[in-house]
Structure formats: C-alpha cells, structure tokens
Coordinates of C-alpha atoms in Angstrom, one line a residue:
Chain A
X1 CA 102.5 304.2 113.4
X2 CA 101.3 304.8 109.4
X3 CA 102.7 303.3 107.4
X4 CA 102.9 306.0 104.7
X5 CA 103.9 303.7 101.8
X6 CA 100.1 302.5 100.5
X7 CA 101.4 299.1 98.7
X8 CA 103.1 298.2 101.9
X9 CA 99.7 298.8 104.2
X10 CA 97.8 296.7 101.7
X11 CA 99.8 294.0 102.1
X12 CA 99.2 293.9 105.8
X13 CA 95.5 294.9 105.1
X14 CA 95.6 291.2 103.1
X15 CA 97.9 289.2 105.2
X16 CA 95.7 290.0 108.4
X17 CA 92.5 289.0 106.3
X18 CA 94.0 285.9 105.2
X19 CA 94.7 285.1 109.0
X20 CA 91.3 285.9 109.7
X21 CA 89.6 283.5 107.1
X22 CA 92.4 280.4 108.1
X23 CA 90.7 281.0 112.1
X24 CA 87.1 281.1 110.5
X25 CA 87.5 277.7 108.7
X26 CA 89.0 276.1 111.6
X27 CA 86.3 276.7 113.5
X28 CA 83.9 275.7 110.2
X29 CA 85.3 272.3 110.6
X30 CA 85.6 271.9 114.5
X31 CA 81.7 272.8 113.9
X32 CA 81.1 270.3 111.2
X33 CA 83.0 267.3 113.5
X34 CA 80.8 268.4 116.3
X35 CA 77.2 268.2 114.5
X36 CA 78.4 264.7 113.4
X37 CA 79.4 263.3 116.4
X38 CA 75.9 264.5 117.6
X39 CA 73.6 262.9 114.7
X40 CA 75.4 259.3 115.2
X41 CA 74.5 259.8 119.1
X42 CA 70.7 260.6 118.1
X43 CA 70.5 257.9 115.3
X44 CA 71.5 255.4 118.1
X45 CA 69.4 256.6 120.5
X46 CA 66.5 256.2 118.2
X47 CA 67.8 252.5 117.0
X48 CA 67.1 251.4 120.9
X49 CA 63.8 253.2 121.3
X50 CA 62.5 250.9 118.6
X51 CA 64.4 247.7 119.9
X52 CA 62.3 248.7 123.2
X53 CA 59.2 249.6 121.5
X54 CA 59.0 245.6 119.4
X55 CA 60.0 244.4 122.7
X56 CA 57.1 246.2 124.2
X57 CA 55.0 244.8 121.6
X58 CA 55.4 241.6 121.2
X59 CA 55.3 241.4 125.4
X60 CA 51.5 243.0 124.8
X61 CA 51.1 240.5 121.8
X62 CA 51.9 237.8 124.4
X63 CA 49.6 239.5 127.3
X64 CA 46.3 239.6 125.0
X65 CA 47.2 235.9 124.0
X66 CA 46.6 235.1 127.2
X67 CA 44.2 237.2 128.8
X68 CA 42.1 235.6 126.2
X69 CA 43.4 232.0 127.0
X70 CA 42.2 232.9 130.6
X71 CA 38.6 234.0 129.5
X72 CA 38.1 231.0 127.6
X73 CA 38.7 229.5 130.7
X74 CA 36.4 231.6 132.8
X75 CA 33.7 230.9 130.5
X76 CA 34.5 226.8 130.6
X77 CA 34.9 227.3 134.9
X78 CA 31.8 229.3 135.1
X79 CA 29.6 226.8 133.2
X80 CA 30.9 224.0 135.0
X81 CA 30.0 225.8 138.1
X82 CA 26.9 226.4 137.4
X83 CA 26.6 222.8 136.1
X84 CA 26.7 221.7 139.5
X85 CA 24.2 222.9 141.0
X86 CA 22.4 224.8 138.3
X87 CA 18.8 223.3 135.8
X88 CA 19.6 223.3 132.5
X89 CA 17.4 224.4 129.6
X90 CA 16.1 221.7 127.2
X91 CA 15.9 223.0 124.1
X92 CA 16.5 219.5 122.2
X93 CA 13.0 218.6 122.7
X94 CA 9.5 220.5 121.2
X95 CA 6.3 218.0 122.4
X96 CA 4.3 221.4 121.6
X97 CA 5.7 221.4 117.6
X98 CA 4.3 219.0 116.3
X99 CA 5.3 216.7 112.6
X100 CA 2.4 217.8 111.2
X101 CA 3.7 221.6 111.8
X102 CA 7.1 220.9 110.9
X103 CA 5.8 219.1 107.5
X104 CA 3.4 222.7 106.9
X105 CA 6.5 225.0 107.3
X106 CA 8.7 222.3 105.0
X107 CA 6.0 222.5 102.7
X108 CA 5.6 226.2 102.5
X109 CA 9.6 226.2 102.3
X110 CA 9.0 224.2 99.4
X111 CA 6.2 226.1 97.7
X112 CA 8.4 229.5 98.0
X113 CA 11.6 227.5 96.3
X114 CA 9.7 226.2 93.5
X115 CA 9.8 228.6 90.0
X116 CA 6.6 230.6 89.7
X117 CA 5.9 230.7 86.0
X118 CA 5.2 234.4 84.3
X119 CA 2.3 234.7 81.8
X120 CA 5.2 234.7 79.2
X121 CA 7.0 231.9 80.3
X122 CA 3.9 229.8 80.6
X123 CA 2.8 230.6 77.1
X124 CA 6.4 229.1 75.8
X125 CA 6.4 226.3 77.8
X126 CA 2.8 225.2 76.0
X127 CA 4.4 226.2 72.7
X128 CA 7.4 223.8 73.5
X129 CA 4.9 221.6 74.4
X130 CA 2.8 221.6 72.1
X131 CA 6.3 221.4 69.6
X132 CA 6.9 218.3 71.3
X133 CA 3.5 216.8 71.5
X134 CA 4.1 217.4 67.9
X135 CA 7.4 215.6 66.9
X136 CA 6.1 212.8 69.3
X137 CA 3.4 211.9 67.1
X138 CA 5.7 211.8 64.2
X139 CA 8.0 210.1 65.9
X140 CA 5.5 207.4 66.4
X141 CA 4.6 207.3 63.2
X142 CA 8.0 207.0 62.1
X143 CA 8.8 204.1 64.2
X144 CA 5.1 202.4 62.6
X145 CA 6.9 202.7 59.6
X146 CA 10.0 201.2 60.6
X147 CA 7.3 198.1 61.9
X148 CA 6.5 197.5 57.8
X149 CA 9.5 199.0 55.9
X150 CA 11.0 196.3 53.9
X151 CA 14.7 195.7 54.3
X152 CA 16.7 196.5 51.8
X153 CA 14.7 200.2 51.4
X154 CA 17.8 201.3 53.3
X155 CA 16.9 205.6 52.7
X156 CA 14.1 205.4 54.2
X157 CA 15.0 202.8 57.5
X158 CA 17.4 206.1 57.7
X159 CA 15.4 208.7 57.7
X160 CA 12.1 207.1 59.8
X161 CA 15.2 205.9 62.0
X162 CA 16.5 209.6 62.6
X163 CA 12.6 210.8 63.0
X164 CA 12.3 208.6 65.8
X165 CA 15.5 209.8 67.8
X166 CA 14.3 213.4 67.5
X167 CA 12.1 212.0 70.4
X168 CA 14.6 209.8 72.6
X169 CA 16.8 213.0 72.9
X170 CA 14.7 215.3 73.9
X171 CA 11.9 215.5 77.0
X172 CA 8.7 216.7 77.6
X173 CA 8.6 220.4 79.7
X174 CA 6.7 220.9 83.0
X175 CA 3.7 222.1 82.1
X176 CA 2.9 225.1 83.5
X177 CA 0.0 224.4 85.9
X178 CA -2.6 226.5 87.6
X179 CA -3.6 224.7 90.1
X180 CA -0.1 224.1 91.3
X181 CA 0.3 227.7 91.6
X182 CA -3.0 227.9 93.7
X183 CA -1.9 224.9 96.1
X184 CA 1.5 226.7 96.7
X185 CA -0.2 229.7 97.4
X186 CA -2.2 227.6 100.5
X187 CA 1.3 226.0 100.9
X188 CA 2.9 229.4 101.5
X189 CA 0.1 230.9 103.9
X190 CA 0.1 227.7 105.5
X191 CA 3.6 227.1 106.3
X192 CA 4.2 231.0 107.5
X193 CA 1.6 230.6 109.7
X194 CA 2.9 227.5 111.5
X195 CA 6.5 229.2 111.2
X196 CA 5.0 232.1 113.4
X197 CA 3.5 230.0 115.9
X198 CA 6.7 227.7 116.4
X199 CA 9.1 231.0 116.6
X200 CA 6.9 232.0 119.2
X201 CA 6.8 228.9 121.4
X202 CA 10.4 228.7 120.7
X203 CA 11.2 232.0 121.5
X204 CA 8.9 231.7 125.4
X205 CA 11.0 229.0 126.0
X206 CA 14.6 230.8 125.1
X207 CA 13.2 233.8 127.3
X208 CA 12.2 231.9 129.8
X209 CA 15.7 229.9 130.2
X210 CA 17.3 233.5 130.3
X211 CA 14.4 235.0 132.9
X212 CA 15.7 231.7 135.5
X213 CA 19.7 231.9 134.7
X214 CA 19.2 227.9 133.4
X215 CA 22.1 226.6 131.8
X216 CA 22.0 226.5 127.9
X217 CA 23.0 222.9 125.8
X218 CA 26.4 223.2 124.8
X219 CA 25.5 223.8 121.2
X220 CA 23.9 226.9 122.0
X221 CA 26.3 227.9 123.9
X222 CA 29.1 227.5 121.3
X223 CA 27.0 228.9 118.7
X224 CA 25.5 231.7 120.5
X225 CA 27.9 232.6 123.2
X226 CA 27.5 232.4 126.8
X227 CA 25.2 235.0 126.6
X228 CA 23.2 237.9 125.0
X229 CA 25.8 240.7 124.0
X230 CA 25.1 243.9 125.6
X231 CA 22.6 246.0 123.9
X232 CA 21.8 243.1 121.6
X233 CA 19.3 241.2 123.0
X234 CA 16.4 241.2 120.2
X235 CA 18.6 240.3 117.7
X236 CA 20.6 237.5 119.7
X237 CA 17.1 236.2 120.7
X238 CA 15.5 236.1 117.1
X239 CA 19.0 234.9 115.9
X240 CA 18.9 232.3 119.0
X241 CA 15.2 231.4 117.6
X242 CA 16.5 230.5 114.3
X243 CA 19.1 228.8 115.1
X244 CA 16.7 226.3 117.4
X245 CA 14.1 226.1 114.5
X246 CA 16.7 224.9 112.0
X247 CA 18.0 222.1 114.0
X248 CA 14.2 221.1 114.4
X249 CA 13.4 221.4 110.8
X250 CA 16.7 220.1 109.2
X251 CA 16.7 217.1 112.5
X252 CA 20.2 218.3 113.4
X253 CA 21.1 216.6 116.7
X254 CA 24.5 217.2 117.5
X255 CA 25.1 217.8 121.1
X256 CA 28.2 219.9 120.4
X257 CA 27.5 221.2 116.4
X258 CA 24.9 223.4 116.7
X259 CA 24.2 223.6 112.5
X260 CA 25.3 219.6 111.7
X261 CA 27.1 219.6 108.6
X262 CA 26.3 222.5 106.3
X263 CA 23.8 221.2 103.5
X264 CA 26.0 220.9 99.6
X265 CA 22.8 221.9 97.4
X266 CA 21.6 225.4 96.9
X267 CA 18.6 226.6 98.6
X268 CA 16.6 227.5 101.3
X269 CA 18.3 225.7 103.8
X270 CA 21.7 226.8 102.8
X271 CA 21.1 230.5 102.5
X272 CA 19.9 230.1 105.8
X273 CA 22.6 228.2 107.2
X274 CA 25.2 231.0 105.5
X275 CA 22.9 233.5 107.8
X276 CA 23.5 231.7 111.2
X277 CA 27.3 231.0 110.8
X278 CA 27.3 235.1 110.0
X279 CA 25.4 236.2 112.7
X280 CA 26.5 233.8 115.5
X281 CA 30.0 234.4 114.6
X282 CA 29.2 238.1 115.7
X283 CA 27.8 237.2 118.6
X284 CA 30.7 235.2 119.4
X285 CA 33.0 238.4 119.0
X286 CA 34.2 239.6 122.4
Chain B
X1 CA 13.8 183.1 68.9
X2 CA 14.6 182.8 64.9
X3 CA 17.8 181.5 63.9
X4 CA 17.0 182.6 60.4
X5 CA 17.5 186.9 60.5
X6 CA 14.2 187.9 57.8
X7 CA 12.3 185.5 60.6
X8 CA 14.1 187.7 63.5
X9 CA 13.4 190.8 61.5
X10 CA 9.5 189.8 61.5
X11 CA 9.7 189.2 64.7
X12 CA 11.4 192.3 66.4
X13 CA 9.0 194.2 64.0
X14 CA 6.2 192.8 65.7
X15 CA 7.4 193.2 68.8
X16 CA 8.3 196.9 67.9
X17 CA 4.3 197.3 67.0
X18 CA 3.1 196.1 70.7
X19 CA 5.3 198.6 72.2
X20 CA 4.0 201.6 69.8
X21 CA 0.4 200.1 70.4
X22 CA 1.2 200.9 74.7
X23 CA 3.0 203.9 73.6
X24 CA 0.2 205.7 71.6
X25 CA -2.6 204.8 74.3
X26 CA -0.3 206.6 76.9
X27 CA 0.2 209.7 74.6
X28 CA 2.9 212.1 75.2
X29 CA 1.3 213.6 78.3
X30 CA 0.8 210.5 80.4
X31 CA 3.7 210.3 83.3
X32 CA 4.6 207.4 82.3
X33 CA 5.2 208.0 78.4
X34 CA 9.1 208.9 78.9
X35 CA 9.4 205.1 80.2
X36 CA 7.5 203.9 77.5
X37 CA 9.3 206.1 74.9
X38 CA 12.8 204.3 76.6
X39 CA 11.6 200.7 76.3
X40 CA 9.8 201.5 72.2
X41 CA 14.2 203.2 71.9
X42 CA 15.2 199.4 72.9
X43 CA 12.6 198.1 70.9
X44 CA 13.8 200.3 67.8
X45 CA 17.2 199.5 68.7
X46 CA 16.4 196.2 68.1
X47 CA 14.6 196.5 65.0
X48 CA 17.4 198.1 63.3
X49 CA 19.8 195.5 64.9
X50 CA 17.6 192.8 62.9
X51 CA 17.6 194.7 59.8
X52 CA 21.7 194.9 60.0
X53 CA 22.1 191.3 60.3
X54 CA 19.3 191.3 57.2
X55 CA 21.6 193.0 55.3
X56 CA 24.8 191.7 56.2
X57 CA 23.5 188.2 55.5
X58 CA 22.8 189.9 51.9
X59 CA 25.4 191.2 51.2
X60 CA 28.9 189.5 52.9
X61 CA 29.3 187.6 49.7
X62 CA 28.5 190.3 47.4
X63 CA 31.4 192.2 49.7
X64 CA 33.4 189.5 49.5
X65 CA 33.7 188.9 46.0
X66 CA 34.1 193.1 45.1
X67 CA 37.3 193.4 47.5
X68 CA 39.0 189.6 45.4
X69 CA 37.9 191.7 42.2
X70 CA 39.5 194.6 43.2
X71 CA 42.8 192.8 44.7
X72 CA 43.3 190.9 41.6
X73 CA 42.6 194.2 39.2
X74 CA 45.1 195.9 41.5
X75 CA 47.5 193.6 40.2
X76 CA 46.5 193.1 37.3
X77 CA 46.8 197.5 36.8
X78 CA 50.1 197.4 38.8
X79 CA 51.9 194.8 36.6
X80 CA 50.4 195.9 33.1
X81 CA 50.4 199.7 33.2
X82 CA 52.8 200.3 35.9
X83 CA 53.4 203.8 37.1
X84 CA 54.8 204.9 40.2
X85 CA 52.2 208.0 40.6
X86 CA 49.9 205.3 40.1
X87 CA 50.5 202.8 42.7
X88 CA 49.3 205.4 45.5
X89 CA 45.6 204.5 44.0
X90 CA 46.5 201.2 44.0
X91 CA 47.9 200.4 47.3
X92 CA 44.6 202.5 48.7
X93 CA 42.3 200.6 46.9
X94 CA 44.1 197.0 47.9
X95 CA 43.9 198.1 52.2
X96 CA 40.3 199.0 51.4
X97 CA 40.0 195.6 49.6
X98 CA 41.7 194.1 52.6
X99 CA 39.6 195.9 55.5
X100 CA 36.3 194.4 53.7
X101 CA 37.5 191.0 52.9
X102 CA 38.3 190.5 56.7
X103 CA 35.7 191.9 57.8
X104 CA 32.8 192.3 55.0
X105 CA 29.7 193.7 56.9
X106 CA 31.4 196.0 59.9
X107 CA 29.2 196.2 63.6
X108 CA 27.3 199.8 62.8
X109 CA 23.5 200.1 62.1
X110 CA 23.9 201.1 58.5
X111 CA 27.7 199.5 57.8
X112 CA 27.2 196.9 55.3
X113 CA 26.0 199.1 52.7
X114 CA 28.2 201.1 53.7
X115 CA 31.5 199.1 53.0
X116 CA 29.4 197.9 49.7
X117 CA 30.0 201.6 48.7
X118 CA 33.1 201.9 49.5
X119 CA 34.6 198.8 47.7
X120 CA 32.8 199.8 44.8
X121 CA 34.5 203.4 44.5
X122 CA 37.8 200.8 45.4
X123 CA 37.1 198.6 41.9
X124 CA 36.3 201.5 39.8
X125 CA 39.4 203.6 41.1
X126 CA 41.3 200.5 40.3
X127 CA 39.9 199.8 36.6
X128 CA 40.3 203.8 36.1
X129 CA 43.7 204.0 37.2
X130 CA 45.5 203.1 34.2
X131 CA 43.2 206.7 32.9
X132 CA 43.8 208.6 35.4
X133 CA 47.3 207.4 37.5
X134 CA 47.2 208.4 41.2
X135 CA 44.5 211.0 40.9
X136 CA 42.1 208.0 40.7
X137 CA 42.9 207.8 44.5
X138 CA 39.7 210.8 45.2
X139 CA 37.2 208.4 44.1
X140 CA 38.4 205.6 46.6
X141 CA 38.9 208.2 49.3
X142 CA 35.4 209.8 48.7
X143 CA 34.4 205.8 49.2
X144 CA 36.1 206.0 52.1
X145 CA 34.9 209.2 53.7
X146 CA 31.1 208.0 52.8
X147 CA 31.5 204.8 54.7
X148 CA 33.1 206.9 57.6
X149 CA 30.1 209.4 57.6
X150 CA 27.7 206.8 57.5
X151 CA 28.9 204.7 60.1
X152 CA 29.9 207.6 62.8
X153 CA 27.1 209.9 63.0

C-alpha cells in the first residue's frame, strides 16, 4: 500500500529510522559492557603472571645462593681430601734466595723510588743552596754580634736577633749529587737482575707444584683460587709469582693472609699491593 | 752561675761564642750543622733571655715610677679640668698605669722597653688631655698597639 499523502510517508520514513538508531545504540553499549568485562579479566590475568614471575625469582635467587654455598664447600671437601693423603707445596720457605738478593732487589726498589733530579732542577737546588749557604754565613755573623752587642743597644739585639732566625726556620736542600745518581743506576741493574733470577726460581717451583697436583698453603689458595682459571694460566702463574715474591720481600708470614696488612705509606710496595688484591680478586671470580 | 744578670749576660755571651766557634768549623754543609744550628738557637735563646732580665733589672723602677706619675696626673687632670669626653683618655691611661705597676717588665724578649713605651705615650696622653679631651686617647692606644707589636711577633 502507498501511501499517497508525502508528509504522512515521511513520518514513517523517520519513525522507522529513529527505531533503527534506538537498536544500534543498544547494541553500542551491550558492546562497550562486553570489552570491559574482558580488559578487567586480562589485567588480572597479567597481575598473577607477575606474582608468579617474583616468586620464580626470588626461588632462583635462593637456588644460586646455594649452589654457591655448596661450591664453597666442594672446594673446602676437596682440599681436605687431598690433605689426607696428598704433599703439599712449601712455598713459605726460599734456601735458594738468599738476604743478600732480597737486600739487591730492596735496594734497586729503593733507587727507582728515589727523585731523579733534571738538569734544571739540579741547577735550582745549588742556587737555593748556595742562597742558604749564604744567609747562613750572615746568620753567623749576626749571632757574633749578638756575643758583643752591649745591652741596652736594643735596635740592633733586634735586628742581629731576626738575622739569626732567618736560619733556624729554614733548612739546607739535598744537594743534588752525581754520584748518587751513578750508584742508583748500579742499584737499579743490580736489583732487576736479582728480581729476574728469583721470579724464575719462584716461578719452577709454582710450576712444579702444579706439574705433581701438590697441595698449595692456604694463603695461596685463598688468594689465588684453587686453581689456574681456564685459559689463564700465564697470567695466574706470573700473578701467583708476585704474589710469592712480595710475601718474601715485605716478610709477610701469615698462614691464612696472603698480603699481611696492606702497607699505609705510598710507594712501591703499595702500588703493588693495590695490583695483587686486583688481580687475585679476578682470579677468584667463578 | 751569676746571681748578678750583666754577670749572666757575660756569661751566656760567652757561651754563645763557643757554640758559633763549633758552628763555623762545621759550616753549613757538614751533616751535622742543622744540630749545631739547634743547640747555637738555645744558645741565642739564652742570650737574649739574659739581656731581658738586663733590661728589666734597668728599667722596673723607671716603670714603676712612670705608671705612679701617670695615676696621680690622671687625677690630678680628672679633678681639675674635668670633662666627661675626657675621662675615656683618662681611664685608658690609668689601666695602662695599672697593667705596668703590677707587672713592670712583662715575660717577652723585647717587653720591658716595650711597656717603657707604652707608659710614656700613657703620661703624655694624660698631661695632654686637658688640650685635647678624649682624642688624647690615640696617643695612649698607639702606646698600646706598639707594645702589642713588639711583644707578639
């Protein structure tokens, strides 16, 4: 049927549309409810996935703890093991260093520390002296003055008085001495020769302990590990050597320590000290 | 050793020569000269300790009788041409008076002249005051400040 009347079949034309658009946004919304519901669902699940992952964690956290706990102990049950039956190497004692060596290579330690003088610097340390040498002799000559002055010149008790202190303040400078530089040359050569030949002896014996399986001083071994990292082995052995020569040098005789107490002043012994802690400690490193 | 301090003078003087006598043969590039330069210092020290008590034997009375002077003019200026602008001079002048008559000579190497110059500057502030009222205070503080940098540096 037509509805012949236009108005009329525009009005249904706009009353079906409007039923049409009431359907669409019922279904906007059942949508909207829907995706909701389904975001708190995944934000949940995801909230336990983490709980489980920390758990996870902190269960590994614990395993590592303890695997490590349990190689410590290997390491302690395998040396007293081989304790038992086992020679161990004596690295404590050097018959074939002798003090006389050990006094060359302190030496030569000793040469290297000690300030070399440049031409420059030697040329104003004999102007300062000469400076001194200078005000010394006035000085003296002030204080002959002071031995005749009469009492009540009271100016000049001042001033000799004050020329005399220039000297009691100040002190004399090194002189700058050839032949000291010659002698630490010899003192040098000397003491790296002597250094050679006891890192050698040193370092037969360290092989040698390896080459037989002996068992090594607990100081070693805490220093230097049970044994030569993988891939390694030069530097662990030179490092080993090192650490050997200082406690013979520096008398370190701690059965446990192998360093003793680390030295306070700057120098030699310290930067080499700093060197061993750095190295051993990566040795150390599983 | 002398009781009598021009006799203990001589003496430390003396003394003081044998040291420079070791001193000079050593010269200053012997090893042993900074030793010898230590114990000539004592023997210095000593020498100028002498001449102190010289000079405070010298001059404690001479101290003395400045700082009564100065009290009495104090007075004298404070009762005769009295001035309140004045009196700062005045009461200065009378705890400098004081400080020397209690203690005329002081402990420092070079003190007794020292206070000798300051309670002078304290009698002629005093006598000038009735000129110059309370400005007359500067010459006593100058006084002052000369025995101070004589005694501490």
């Amino acid at each position: 049927m037509i509805n012949i009347d236009p108005v009329k079949a525009l009005d249904d034309k706009v009353e079906r549309l409007k039923k049409d658009l009431k359907s669409l946004t019922a279904r906007i919304d059942n949508t909207q409810t829907d995706a909701a519901q389904q975001q708190l669902s995944t934000t949940n699940q995801l909230r336990d996935t983490n709980r489980k992952l920390t758990k996870t964690n902190d269960r590994i956290t614990e395993l590592a703890e303890s695997v490590h706990r349990l190689e410590r102990l290997l390491v302690a049950l395998n040396r007293k093991v081989r304790a038992g039956e086992t020679q161990k190497a004596d690295f404590d004692d050097w018959p074939e260093i002798t003090k006389a060596e050990i006094a060359k290579i302190l030496a030569g330690q000793d040469a290297y520390a000690r300030k070399t003088f440049t031409q420059q610097e030697a040329k104003n340390t004999r102007k300062a002296i000469a400076e001194y040498d200078r005000a010394a002799l006035i000085a003296i000559d002030a204080a002959e003055a002071l031995t005749t002055l009469p009492p009540n010149a009271e100016s000049l008790w001042r001033k000799k008085y004050d020329q005399w202190r220039t000297i009691t303040r100040r002190t004399r400078p090194e002189a700058p001495d050839d032949n000291t530089h010659a002698s630490d040359t010899v003192a040098k050569s000397a003491g790296n020769e002597a250094i050679a030949q006891a890192r050698q002896k040193i370092r037969a014996r360290i092989e040698d302990a390896v080459a037989r399986d002996l068992l090594f001083p607990a100081w070693f071994e805490n220093m230097l590990g049970p044994a030569a990292p993988p891939g390694k082995a030069g530097d662990w052995l030179y490092t080993a050597t090192d650490v050997v020569l200082y406690r013979l040098l520096h008398d370190v005789t701690s059965p446990a320590d192998a360093l003793g107490s680390p030295p306070q002043e700057q120098g030699h012994r310290r930067t080499l000290h700093d060197r061993l802690v750095v190295e051993c400690a990566d040795y150390r490193r599983p | 050793m002398a009781a009598d301090p021009f006799a203990r003078l001589a003496d430390r003087q003396h003394a003081l020569r044998t040291a420079l006598r070791a001193l000079q043969a050593a010269g200053p590039g012997s090893p042993d000269f900074p030793s010898l330069v230590a114990e000539t210092d004592k023997e210095v020290t000593a020498v100028m300790e002498a001449r102190r008590d010289v000079e405070a034997a010298r001059l404690a009375t001479p101290n003395r009788a400045l700082a009564a002077a100065t009290t009495t003019a104090a007075l004298i200026v404070a009762v005769g041409w009295f001035d309140a602008w004045s009196l700062l001079s005045l009461l200065l002048a009378t705890a400098t008076a004081a400080a020397v008559l209690v203690d005329p000579t002081g402990r420092h190497l070079l003190e007794p002249r020292a206070r000798t110059t300051a309670i002078t500057a304290a009698l002629i502030a005093t006598v000038a005051t009735p000129l110059a009222h309370g400005w007359a205070t500067a010459i006593t503080a100058a006084g002052i400040a000369w025995w101070a940098w004589r005694t501490l540096k």
